[in-house]
mmCIF file of C-alpha atoms in Angstrom:
data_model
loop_
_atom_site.group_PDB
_atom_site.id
_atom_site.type_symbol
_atom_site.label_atom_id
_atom_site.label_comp_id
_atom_site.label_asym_id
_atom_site.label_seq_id
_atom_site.Cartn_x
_atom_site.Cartn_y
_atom_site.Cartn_z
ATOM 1 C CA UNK A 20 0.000 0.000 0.000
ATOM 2 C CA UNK A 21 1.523 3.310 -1.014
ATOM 3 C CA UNK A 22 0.827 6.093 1.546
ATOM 4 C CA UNK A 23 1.016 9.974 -0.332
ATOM 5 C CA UNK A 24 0.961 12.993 1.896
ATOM 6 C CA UNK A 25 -0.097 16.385 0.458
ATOM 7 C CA UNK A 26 0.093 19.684 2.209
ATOM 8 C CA UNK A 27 -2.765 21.944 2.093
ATOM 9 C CA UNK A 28 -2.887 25.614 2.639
ATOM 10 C CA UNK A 29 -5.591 26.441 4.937
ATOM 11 C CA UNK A 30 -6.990 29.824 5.563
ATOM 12 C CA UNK A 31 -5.838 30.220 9.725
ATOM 13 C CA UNK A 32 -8.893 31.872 10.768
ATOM 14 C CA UNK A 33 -11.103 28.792 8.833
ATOM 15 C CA UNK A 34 -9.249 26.275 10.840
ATOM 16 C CA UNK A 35 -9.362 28.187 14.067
ATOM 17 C CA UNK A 36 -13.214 28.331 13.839
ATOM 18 C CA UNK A 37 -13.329 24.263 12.105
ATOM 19 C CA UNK A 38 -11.377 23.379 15.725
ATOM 20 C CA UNK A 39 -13.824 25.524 18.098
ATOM 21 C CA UNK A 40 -16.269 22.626 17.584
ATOM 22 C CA UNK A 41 -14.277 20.623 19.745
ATOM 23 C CA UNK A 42 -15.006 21.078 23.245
ATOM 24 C CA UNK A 43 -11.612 21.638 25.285
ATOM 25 C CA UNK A 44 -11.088 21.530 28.940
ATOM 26 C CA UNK A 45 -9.397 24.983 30.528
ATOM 27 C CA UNK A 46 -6.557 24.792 32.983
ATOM 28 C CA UNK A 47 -4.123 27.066 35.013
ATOM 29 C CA UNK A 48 -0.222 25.920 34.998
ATOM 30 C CA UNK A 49 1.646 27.817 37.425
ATOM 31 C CA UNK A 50 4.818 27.460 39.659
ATOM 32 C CA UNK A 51 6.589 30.063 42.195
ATOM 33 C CA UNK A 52 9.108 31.727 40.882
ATOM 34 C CA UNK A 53 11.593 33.540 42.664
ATOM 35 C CA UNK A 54 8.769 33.890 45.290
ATOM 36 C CA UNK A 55 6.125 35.298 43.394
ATOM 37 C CA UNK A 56 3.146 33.322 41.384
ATOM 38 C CA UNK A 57 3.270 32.862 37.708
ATOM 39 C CA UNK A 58 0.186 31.167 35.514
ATOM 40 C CA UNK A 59 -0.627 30.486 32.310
ATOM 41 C CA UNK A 60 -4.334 29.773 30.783
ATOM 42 C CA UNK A 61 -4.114 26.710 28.328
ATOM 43 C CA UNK A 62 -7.246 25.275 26.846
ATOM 44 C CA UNK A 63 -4.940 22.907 24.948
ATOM 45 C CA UNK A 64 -4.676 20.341 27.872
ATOM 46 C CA UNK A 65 -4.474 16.605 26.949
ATOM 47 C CA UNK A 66 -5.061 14.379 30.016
ATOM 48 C CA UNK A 67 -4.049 10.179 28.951
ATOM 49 C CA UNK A 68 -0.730 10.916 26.998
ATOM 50 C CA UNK A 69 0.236 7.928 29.281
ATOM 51 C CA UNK A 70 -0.191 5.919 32.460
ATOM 52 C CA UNK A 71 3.047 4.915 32.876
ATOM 53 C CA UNK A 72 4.545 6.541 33.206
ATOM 54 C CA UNK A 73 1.782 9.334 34.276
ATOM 55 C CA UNK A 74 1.873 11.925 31.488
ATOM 56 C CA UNK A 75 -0.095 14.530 30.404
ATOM 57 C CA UNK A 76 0.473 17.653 27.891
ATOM 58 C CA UNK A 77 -0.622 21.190 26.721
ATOM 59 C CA UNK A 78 0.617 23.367 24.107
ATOM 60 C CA UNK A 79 1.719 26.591 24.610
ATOM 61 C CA UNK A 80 2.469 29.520 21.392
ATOM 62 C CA UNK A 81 5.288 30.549 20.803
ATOM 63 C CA UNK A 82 4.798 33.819 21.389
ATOM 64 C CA UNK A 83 3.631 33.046 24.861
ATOM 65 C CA UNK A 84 5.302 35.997 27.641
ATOM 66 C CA UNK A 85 4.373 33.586 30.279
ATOM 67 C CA UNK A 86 6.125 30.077 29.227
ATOM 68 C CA UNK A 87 9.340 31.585 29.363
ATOM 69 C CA UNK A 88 8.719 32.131 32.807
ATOM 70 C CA UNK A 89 7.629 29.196 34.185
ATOM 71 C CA UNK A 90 10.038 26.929 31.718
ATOM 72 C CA UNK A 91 13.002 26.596 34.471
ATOM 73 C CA UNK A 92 11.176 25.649 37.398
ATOM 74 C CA UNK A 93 11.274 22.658 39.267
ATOM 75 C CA UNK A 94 7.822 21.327 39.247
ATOM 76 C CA UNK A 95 4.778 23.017 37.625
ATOM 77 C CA UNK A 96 0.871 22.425 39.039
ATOM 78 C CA UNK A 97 -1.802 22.257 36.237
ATOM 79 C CA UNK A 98 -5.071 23.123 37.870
ATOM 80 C CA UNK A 99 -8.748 22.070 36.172
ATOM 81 C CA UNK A 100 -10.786 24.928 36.099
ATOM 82 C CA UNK A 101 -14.347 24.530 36.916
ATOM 83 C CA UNK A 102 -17.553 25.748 35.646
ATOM 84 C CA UNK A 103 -17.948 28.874 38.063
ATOM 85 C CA UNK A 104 -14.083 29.833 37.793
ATOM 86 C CA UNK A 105 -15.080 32.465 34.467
ATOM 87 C CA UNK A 106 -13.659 35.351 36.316
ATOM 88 C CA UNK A 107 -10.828 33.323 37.952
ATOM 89 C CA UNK A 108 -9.518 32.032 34.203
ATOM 90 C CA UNK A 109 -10.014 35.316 32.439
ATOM 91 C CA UNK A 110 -8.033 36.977 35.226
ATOM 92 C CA UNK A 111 -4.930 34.517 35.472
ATOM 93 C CA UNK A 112 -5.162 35.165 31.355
ATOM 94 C CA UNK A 113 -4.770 39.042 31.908
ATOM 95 C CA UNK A 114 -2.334 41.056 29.913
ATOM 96 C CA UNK A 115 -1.511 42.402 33.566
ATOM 97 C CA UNK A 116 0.535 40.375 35.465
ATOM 98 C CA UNK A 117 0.475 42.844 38.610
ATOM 99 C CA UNK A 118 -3.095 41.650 39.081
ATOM 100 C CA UNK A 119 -3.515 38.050 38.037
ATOM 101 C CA UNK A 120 -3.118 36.987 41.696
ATOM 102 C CA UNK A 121 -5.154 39.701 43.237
ATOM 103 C CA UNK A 122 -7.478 37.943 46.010
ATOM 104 C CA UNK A 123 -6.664 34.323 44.909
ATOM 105 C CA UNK A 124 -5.757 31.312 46.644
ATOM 106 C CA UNK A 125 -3.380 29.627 45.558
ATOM 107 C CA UNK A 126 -1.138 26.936 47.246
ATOM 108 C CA UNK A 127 2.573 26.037 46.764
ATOM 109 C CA UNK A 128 3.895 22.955 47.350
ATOM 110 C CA UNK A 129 7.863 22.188 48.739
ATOM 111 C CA UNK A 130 9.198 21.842 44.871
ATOM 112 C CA UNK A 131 7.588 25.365 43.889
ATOM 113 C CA UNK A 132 4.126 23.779 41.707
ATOM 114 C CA UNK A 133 1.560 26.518 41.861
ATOM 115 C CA UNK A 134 -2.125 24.743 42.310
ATOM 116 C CA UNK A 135 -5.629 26.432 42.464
ATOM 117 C CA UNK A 136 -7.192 24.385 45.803
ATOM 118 C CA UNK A 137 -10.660 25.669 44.662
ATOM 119 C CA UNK A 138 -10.259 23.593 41.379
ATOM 120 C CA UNK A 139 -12.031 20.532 40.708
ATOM 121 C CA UNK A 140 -8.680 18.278 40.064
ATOM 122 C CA UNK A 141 -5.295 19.795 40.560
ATOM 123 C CA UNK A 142 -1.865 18.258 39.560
ATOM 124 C CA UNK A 143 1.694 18.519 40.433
ATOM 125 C CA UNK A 144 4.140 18.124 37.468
ATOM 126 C CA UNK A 145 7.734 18.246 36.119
ATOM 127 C CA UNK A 146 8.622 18.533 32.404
ATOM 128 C CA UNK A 147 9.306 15.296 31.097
ATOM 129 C CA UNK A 148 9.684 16.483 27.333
ATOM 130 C CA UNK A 149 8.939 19.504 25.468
ATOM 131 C CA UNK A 150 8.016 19.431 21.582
ATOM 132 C CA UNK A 151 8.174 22.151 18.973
ATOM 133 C CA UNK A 152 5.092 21.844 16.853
ATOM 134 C CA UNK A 153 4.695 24.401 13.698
ATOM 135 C CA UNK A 154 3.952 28.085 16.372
ATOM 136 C CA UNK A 155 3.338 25.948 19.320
ATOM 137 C CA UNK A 156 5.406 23.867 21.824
ATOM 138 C CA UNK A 157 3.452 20.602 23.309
ATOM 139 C CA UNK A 158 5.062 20.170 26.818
ATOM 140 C CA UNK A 159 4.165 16.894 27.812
ATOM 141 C CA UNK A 160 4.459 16.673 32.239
ATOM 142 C CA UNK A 161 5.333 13.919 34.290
ATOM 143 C CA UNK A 162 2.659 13.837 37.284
ATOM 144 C CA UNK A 163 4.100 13.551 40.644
ATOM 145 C CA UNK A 164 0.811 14.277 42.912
ATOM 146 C CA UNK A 165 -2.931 14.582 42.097
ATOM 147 C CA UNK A 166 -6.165 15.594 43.798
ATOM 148 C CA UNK A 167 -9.959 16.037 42.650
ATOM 149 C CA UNK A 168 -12.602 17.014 44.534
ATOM 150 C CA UNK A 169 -15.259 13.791 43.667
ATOM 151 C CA UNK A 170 -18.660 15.434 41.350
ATOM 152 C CA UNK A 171 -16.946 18.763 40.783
ATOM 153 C CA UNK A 172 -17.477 20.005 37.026
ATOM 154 C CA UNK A 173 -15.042 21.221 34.687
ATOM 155 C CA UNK A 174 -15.317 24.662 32.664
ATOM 156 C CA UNK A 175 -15.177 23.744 28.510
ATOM 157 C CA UNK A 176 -13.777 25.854 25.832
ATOM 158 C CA UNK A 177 -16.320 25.496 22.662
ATOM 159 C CA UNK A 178 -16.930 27.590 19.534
ATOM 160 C CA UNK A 179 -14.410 30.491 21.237
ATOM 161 C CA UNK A 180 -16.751 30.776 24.766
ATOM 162 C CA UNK A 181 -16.825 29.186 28.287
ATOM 163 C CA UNK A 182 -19.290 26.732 28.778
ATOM 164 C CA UNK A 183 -20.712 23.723 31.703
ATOM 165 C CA UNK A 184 -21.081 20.531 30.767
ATOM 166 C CA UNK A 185 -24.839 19.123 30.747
ATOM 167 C CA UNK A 186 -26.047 15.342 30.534
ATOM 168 C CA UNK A 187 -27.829 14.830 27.392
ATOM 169 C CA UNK A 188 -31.739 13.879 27.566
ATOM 170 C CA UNK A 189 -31.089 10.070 26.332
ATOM 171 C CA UNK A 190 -35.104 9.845 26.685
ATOM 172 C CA UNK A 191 -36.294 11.061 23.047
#
């Protein structure tokens, strides 16, 4: 069997709106550094990369401010965002960093992993390998500690808004 690739030209903002149809969990991944609390927003989380060992990934642009950052630090913690945490996400996304941690709690554990305790699942992470990928970097993490909190839900990214998650009338 002969296998032909062909590259295609796509219009960016075509495929940006083809992806928004799939539904994308939101997360926070944030560390201490130098004693103060860096974050990033990523709605490019992929949980199952592997289960041994425990991997998961996001992708972060190149043109990311905050990544550089957080890069060199020991551990990272990748917090699940849930449904009511709107105002929390859009301000750890903020173009000002002076106020991204303005009334929020936030705990650090001993290897510097920045986690959101009011999350509905929380990790604790190193960088096991880091990809470049066309204007992104996937940086898949080794997990080193988890928590949930058992029936909390989960904030989606779909069709370029915030959404819940809602069980689907199987009756009809």
């Amino acid at each position: 069997m002969t296998t032909t690739h062909t590259t295609r030209t796509f219009d960016p903002l075509a495929l940006r709106e083809a992806f928004s149809h799939f539904p994308q969990g939101v997360v926070a991944v944030g560390a201490e550094i130098d004693g103060a609390p860096q974050a990033l927003v990523a709605s490019t989380f992929t949980v199952g990369v592997s289960l041994e060992p425990p991997l998961v990934s996001f992708a972060v642009q190149h043109t990311s401010q905050t990544w550089p950052r957080l890069r060199p630090a020991r551990a990272l913690g990748v917090s699940v965002l849930g449904r009511d945490q709107f105002g929390l996400c859009r301000q750890l996304a903020s173009k000002d960093r002076e106020s991204r941690f303005a009334g929020v709690d936030y705990a650090v554990d001993d290897e510097g992993a920045l986690t959101l305790p009011s999350s509905p699942m929380w990790l604790a992470t190193r960088i096991y390998d880091e990809v470049r990928a066309g204007d992104h970097d996937i940086v898949i993490l080794e997990i080193t500690d988890v928590g949930s909190v058992p029936g909390a839900a989960g904030m989606v990214f779909h069709q370029s808004s915030f959404k819940e998650l809602a069980a689907l009338d199987l009756s009809a």
